[in-house]
Short mmCIF file of C-alpha atoms in Angstrom, two decimals:
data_model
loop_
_atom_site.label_atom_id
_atom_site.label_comp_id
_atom_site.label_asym_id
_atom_site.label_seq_id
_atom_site.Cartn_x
_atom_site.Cartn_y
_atom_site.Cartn_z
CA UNK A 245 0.00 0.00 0.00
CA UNK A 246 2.60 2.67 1.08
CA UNK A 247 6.34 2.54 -0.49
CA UNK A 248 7.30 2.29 3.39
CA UNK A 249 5.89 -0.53 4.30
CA UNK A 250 7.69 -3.34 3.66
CA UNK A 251 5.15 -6.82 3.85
CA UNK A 252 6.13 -9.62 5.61
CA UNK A 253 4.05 -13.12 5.24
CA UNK A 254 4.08 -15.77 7.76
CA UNK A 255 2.50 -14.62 11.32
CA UNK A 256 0.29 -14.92 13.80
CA UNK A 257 -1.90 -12.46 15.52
CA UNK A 258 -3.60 -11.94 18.74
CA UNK A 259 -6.10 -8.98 19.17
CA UNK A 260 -6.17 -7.52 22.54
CA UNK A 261 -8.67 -5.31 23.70
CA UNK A 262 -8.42 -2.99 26.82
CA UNK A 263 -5.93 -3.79 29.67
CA UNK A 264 -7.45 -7.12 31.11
CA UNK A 265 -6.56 -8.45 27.97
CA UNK A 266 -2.78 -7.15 26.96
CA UNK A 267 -1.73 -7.19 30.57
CA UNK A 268 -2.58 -10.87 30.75
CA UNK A 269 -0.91 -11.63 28.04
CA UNK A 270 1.82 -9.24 27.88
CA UNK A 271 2.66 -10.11 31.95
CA UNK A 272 2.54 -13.61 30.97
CA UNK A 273 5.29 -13.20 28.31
CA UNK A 274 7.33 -11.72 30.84
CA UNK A 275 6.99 -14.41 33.17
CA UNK A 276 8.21 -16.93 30.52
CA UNK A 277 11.04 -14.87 29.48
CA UNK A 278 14.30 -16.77 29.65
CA UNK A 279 16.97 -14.52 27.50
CA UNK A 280 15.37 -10.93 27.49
CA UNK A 281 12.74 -8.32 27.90
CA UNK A 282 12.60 -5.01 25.86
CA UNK A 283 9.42 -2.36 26.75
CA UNK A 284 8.96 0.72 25.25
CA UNK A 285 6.35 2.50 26.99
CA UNK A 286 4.94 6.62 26.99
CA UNK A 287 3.14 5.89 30.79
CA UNK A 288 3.98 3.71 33.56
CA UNK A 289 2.54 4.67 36.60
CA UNK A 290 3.23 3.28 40.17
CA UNK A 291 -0.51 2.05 40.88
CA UNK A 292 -1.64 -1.31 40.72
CA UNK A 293 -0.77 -2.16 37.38
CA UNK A 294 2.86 -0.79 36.88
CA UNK A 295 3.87 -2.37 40.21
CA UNK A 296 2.38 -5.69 39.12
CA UNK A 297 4.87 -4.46 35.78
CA UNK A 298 7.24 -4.21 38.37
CA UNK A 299 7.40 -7.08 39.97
CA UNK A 300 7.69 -8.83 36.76
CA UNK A 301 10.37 -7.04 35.80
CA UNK A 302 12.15 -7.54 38.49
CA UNK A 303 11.64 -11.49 39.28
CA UNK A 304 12.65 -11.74 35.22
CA UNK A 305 15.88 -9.95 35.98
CA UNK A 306 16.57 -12.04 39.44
CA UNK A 307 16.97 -15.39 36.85
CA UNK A 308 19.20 -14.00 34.69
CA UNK A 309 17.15 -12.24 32.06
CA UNK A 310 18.18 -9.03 30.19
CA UNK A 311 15.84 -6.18 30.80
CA UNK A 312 15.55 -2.82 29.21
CA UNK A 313 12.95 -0.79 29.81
CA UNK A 314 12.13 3.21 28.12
CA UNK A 315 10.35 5.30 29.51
CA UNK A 316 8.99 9.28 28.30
CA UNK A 317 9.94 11.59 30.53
CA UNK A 318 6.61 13.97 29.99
CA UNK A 319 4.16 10.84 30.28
CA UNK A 320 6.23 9.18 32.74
CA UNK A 321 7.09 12.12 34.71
CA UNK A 322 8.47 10.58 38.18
CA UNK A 323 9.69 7.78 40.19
CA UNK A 324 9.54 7.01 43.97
CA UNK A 325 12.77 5.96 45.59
CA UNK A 326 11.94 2.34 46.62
CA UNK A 327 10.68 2.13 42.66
CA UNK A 328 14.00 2.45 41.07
CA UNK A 329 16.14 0.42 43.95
CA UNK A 330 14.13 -2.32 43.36
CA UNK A 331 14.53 -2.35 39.49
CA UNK A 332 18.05 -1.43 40.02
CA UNK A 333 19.13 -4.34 42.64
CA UNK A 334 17.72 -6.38 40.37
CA UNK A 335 19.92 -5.68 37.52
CA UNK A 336 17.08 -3.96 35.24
CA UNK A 337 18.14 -1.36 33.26
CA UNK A 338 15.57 1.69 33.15
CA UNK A 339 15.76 4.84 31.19
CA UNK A 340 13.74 7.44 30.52
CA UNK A 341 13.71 9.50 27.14
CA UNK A 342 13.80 13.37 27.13
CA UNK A 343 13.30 14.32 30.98
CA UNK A 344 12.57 17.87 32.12
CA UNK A 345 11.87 19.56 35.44
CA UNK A 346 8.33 20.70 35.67
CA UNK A 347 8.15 24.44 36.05
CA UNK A 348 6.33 25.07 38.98
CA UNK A 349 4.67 22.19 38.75
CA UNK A 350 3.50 22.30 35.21
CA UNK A 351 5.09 19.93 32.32
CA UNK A 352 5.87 22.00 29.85
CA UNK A 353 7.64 20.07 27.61
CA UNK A 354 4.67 17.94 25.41
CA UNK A 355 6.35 17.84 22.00
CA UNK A 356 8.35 15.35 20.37
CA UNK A 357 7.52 12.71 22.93
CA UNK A 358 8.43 9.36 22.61
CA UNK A 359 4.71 8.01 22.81
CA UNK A 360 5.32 4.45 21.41
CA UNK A 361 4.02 0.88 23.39
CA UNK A 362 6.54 -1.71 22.49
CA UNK A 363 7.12 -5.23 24.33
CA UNK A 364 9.28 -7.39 22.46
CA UNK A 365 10.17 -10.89 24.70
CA UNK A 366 13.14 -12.94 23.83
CA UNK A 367 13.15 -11.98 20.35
CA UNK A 368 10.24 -14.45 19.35
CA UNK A 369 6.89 -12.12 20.37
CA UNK A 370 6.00 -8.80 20.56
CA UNK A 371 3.20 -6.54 21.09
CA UNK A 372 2.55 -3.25 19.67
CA UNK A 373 -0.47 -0.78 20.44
CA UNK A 374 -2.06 2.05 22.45
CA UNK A 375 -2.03 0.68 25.88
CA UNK A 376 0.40 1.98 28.80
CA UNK A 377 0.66 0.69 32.37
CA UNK A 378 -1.68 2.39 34.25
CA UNK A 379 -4.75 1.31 35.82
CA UNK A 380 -6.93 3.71 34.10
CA UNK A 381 -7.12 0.95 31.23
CA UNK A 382 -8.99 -1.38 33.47
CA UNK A 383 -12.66 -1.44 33.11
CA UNK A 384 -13.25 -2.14 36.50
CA UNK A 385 -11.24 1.72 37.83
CA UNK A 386 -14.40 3.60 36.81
CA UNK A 387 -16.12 5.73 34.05
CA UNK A 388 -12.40 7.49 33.11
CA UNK A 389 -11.34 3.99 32.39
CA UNK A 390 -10.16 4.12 28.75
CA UNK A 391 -11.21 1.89 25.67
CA UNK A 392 -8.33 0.54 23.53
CA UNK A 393 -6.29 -1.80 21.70
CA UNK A 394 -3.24 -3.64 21.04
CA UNK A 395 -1.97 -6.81 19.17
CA UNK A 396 0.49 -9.60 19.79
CA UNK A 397 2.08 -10.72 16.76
CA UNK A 398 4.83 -13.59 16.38
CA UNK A 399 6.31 -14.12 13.27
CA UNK A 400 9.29 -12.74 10.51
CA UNK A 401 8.25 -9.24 11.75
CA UNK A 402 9.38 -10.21 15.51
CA UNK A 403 12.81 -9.86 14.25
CA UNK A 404 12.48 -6.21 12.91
CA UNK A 405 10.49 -4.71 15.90
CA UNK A 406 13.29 -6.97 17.81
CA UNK A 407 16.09 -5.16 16.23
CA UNK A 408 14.60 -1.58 16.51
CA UNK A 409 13.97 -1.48 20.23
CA UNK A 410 17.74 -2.81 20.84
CA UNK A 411 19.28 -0.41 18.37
CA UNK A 412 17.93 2.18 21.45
CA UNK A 413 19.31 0.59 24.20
CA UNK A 414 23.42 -0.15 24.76
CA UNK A 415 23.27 -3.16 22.75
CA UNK A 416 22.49 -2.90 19.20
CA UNK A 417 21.66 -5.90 17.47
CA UNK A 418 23.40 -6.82 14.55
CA UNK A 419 22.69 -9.81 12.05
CA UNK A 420 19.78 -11.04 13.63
CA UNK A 421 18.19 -14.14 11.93
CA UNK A 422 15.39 -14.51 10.45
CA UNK A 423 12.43 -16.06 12.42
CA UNK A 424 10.18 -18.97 11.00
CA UNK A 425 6.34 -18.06 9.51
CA UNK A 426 3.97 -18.37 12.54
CA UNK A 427 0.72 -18.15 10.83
CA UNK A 428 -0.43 -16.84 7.56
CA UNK A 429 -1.22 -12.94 8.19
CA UNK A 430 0.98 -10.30 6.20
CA UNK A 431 2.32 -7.44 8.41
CA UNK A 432 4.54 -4.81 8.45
CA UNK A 433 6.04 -2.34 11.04
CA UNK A 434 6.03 1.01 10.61
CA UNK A 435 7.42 4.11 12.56
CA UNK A 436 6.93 7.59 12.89
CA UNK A 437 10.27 9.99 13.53
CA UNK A 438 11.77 12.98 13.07
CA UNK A 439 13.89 12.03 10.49
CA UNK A 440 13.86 9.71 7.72
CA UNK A 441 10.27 8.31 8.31
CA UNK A 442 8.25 11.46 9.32
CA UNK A 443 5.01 10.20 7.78
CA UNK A 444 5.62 6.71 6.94
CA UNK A 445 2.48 5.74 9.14
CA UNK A 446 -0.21 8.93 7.32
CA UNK A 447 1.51 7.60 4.16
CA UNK A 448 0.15 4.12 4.99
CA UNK A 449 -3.25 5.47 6.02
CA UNK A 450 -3.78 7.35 2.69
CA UNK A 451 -2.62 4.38 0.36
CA UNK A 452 -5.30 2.25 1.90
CA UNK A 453 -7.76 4.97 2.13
CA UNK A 454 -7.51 6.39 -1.39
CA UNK A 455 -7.08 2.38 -2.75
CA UNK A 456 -10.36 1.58 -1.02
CA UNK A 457 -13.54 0.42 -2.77
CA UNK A 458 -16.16 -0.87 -0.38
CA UNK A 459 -15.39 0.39 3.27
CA UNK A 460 -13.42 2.88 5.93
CA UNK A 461 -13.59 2.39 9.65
CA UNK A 462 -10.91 4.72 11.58
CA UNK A 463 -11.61 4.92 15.27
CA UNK A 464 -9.19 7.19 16.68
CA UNK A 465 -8.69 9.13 20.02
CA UNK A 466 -7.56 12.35 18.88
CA UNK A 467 -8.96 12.95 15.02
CA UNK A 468 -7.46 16.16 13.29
CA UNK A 469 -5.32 15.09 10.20
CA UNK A 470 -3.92 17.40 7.46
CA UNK A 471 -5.90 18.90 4.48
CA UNK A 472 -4.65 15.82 2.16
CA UNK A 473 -5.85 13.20 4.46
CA UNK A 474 -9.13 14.98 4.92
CA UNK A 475 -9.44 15.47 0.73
CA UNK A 476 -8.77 11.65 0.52
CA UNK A 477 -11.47 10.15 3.36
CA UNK A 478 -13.65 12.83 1.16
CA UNK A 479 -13.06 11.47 -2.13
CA UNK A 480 -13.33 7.76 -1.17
CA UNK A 481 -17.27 8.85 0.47
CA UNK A 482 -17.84 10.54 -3.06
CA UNK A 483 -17.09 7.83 -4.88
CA UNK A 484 -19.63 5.30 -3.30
CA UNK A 485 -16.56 3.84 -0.12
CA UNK A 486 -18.77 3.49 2.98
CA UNK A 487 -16.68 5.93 5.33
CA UNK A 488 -17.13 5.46 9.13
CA UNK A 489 -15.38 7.27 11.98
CA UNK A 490 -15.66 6.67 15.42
CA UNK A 491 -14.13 9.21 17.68
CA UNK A 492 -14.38 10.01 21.28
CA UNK A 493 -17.80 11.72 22.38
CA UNK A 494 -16.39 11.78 26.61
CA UNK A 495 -12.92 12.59 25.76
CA UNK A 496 -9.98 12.55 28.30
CA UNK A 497 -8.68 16.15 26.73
CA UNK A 498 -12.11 18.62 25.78
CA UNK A 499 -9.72 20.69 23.07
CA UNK A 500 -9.53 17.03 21.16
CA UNK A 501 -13.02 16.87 21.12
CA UNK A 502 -13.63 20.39 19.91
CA UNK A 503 -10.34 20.35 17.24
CA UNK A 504 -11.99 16.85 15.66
CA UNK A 505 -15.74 18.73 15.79
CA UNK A 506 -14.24 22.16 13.30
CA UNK A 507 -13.89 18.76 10.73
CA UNK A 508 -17.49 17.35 11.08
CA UNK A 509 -19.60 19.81 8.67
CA UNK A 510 -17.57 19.15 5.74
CA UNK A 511 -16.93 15.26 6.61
CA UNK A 512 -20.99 14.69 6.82
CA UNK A 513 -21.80 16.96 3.71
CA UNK A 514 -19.39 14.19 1.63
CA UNK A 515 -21.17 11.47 3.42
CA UNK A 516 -18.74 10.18 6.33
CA UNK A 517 -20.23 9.22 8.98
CA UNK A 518 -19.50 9.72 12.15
CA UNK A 519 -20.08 8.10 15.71
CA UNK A 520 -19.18 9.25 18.77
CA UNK A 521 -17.69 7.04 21.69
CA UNK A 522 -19.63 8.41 24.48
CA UNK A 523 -19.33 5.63 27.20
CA UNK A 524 -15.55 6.37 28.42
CA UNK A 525 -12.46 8.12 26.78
CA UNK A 526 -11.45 6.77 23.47
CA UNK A 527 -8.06 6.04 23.46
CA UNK A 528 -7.71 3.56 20.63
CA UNK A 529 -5.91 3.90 17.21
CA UNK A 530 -7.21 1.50 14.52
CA UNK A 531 -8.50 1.05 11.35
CA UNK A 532 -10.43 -1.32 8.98
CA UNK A 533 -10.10 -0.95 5.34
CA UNK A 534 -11.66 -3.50 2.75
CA UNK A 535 -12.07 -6.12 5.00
CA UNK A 536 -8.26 -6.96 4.71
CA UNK A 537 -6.46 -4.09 5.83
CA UNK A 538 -5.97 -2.84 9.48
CA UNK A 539 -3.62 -1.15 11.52
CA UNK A 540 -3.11 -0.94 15.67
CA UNK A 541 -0.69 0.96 17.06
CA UNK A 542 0.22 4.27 18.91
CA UNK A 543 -0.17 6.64 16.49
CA UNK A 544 -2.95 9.13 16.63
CA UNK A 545 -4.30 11.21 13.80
CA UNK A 546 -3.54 14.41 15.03
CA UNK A 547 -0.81 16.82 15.09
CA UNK A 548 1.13 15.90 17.63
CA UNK A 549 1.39 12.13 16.40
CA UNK A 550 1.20 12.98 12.77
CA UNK A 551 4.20 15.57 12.82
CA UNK A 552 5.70 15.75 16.02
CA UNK A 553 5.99 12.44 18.36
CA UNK A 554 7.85 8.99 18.09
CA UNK A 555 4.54 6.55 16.76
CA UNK A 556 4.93 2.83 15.69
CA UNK A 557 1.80 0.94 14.27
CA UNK A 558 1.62 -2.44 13.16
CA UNK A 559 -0.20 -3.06 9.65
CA UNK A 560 -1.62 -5.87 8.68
CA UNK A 561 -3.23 -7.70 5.79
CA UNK A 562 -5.74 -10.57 6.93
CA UNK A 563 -9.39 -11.05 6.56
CA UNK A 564 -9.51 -12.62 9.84
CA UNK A 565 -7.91 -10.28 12.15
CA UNK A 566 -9.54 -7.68 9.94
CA UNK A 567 -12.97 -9.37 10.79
CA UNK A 568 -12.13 -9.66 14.54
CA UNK A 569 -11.08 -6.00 14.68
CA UNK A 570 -13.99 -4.52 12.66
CA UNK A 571 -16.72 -6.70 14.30
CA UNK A 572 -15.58 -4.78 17.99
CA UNK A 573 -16.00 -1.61 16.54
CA UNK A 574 -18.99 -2.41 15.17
CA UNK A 575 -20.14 -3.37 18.68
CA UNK A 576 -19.00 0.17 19.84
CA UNK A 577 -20.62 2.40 16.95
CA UNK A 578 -24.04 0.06 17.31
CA UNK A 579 -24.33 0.37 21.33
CA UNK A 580 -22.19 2.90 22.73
CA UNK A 581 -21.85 5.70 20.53
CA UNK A 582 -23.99 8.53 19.21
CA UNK A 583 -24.38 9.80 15.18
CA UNK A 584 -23.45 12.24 14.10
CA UNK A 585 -25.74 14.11 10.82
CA UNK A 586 -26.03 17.26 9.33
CA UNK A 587 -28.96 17.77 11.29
CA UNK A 588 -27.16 16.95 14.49
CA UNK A 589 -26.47 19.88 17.20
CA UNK A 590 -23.09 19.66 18.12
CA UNK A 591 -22.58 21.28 21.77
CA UNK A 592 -18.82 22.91 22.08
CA UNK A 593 -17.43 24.27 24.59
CA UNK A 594 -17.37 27.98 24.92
CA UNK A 595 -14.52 29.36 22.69
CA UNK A 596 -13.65 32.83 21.15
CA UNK A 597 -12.23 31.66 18.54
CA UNK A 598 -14.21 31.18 15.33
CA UNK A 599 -14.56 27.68 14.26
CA UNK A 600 -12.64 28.27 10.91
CA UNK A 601 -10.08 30.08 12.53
CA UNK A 602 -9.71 27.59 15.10
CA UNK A 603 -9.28 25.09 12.00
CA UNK A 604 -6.78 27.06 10.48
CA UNK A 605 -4.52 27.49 13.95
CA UNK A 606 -4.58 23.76 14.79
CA UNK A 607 -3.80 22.22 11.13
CA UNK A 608 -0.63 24.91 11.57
CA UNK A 609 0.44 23.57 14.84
CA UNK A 610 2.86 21.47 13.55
CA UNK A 611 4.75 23.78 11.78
CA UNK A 612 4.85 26.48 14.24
CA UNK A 613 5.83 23.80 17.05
CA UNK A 614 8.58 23.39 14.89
CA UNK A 615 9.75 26.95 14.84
CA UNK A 616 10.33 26.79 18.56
CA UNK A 617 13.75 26.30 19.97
CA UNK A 618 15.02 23.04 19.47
CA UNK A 619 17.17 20.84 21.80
CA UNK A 620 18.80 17.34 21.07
CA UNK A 621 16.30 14.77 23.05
CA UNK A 622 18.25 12.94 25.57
CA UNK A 623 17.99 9.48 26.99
CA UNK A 624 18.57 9.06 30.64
CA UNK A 625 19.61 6.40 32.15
CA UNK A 626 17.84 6.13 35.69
CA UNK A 627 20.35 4.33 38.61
CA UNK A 628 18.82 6.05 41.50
CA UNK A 629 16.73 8.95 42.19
CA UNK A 630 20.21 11.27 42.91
CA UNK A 631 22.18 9.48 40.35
CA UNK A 632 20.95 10.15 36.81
CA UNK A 633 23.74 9.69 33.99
CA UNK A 634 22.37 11.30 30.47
CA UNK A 635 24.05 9.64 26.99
CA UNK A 636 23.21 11.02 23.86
CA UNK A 637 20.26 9.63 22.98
CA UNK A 638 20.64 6.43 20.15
CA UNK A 639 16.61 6.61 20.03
CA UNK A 640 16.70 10.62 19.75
CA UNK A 641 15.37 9.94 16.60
CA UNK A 642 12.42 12.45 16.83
#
């Protein structure tokens, strides 16, 4: 579909939905790690679900297994003493990408944020997705809880995710072999930097959407793409696709909500539809295209993921996944969300700015974000609380 992505055949995939799902699986990996445990992560909190991380971590590291873990210093702002000792007796190695001081108490520093979820477990299974470690994505914490998704993939494609996340870390890996087909789904792995793939991922969106013939489904937390991937979900309504969106109706941040509503006039008039997620925050990122074509990853549709942060989505071409995948959203758009049509009042909250203006400010963020004065992102490597040693950062590449 996109010049970028580079197919693989041969794998097995497991769709996980919310965290009762990837934490069972993903903790279970851990457990049954024997050579080494890479995480990439843009949140880990120290509730109930990142010590349960930790614990795992650490009894892995006790028997002898190698484990790496990155953290984002904005999502993943702070870390109790006993935390770190514990990770550090045990030999893990834990790092956290881009740290700054809050100023008076505020974060200031949200751009170019490493925001991928990455697990890879002795080089044989990976997961890739949306989901941190936090106990807000667990049902059972309440009506904040978020919905969303990840996948667990073995296969050929192991290898690639395998060799990206150590290429970060002190240990690059170098001539790693290839792994034997798993299943029969084609995948491939895509990223989003600041370099040489800055829209490898939108790139991969717009193939499909543009190549499309019967059917669109994008459900996405924070919905405001540029003019060009607008123009194509447009076209592809024109010409007889089926277009459906569902975006978040009780959103964790209002200005999402209110940025993706500036879009809905001209979206509806083509004939998208659109369905808002109204039961909890919407924190997924997927898509259904064709009945063969989906993607899960980290990667939102907005400015900050689209131009801006560190993304990596897995894409993948199988009618059964594809059929798994679109059947839950279904569920979602059919019982939990609310249309959207022309004749639909939209509440917003109370802004001065225009709507059109508003439009126009946000689909410049990116490039004004960029004007501001840049700094080399660094990756710190996290002993103790009073002994932090900064390296240039390998994974700096945003």
């Amino acid at each position: 579909m996109s010049a970028a992505a580079q197919w693989l055949p041969g794998h097995r995939l497991r769709l996980l939905e919310n965290g009762e799902a990837f934490y069972a699986r993903a903790f279970a990996a851990i457990e049954a790690a024997r050579e080494e445990v890479l995480l990439e992560t843009f949140i880990l909190f120290e509730d109930e679900v990142g010590m349960a991380l930790h614990a795992r971590l650490v009894a892995a590291a006790r028997r002898g297994v190698r484990v790496q873990v990155l953290v984002d210093g904005y999502g993943s702002p702070a870390f109790s003493e006993g935390f770190l000792r514990g990770l550090a007796d045990a030999g893990v190695v834990l790092r956290t990408f881009d740290p700054h001081r809050p100023l008076l108490g505020v974060r200031l520093h949200v751009f170019r944020r490493m925001h991928r979820k990455l697990l890879v477990v002795d080089g044989r299974v990976a997961f890739v997705g949306g989901i941190n470690y936090s106990v807000d994505h667990l049902r059972r914490s309440g009506p904040e809880s978020k919905q969303d998704y990840a996948v667990e993939v073995e296969g050929p494609v192991v290898a690639r995710i395998h060799r990206f996340v150590r290429d970060g870390v002190d240990a690059p890996l170098r001539g790693a072999g290839g792994l034997p087909h798993a299943g029969t789904a084609q995948v491939a792995f895509l990223l989003r930097d600041n370099q040489r793939h800055s829209t490898d991922i939108e790139q991969a969106y717009r193939a499909a959407i543009r190549a499309a013939r019967e059917e669109i489904v994008i459900a996405n937390a924070y919905f405001f793409p540029g003019y060009g991937f607008l123009r194509d979900l447009r076209h592809a309504a024109r010409r007889g696709v089926k277009v459906r969106l569902v975006l978040q109706g009780e959103p964790d941040t209002k200005m999402a909500m209110i940025a993706a509503r500036t879009l809905y006039r001209h979206l509806v008039a083509d004939g998208v539809e659109i369905h808002e997620y109204c039961t909890r925050p919407f924190h997924g990122k997927v898509a259904v295209i064709d009945g063969e074509w989906a993607t899960v990853g980290s990667s939102n549709l907005d400015p900050l993921s689209l131009s801006l942060n560190l993304e990596a989505n897995l894409l993948v071409r199988d009618r059964a996944f594809a059929a798994e995948l679109r059947s839950r959203l279904e569920r979602l758009w059919r019982d939990h969300c609310r249309p959207v049509t022309a004749g639909t009042p939209v509440a917003r909250a109370r802004w001065p700015i225009p709507n059109a203006l508003l439009y126009h400010v946000l689909r410049r963020f990116p490039a004004w974000a960029g004007l501001l004065p840049a700094h080399t992102p660094r990756v710190v490597t996290l002993v103790a609380p009073e002994q932090a040693e900064p390296r240039p950062a390998q994974d700096a590449r945003g």
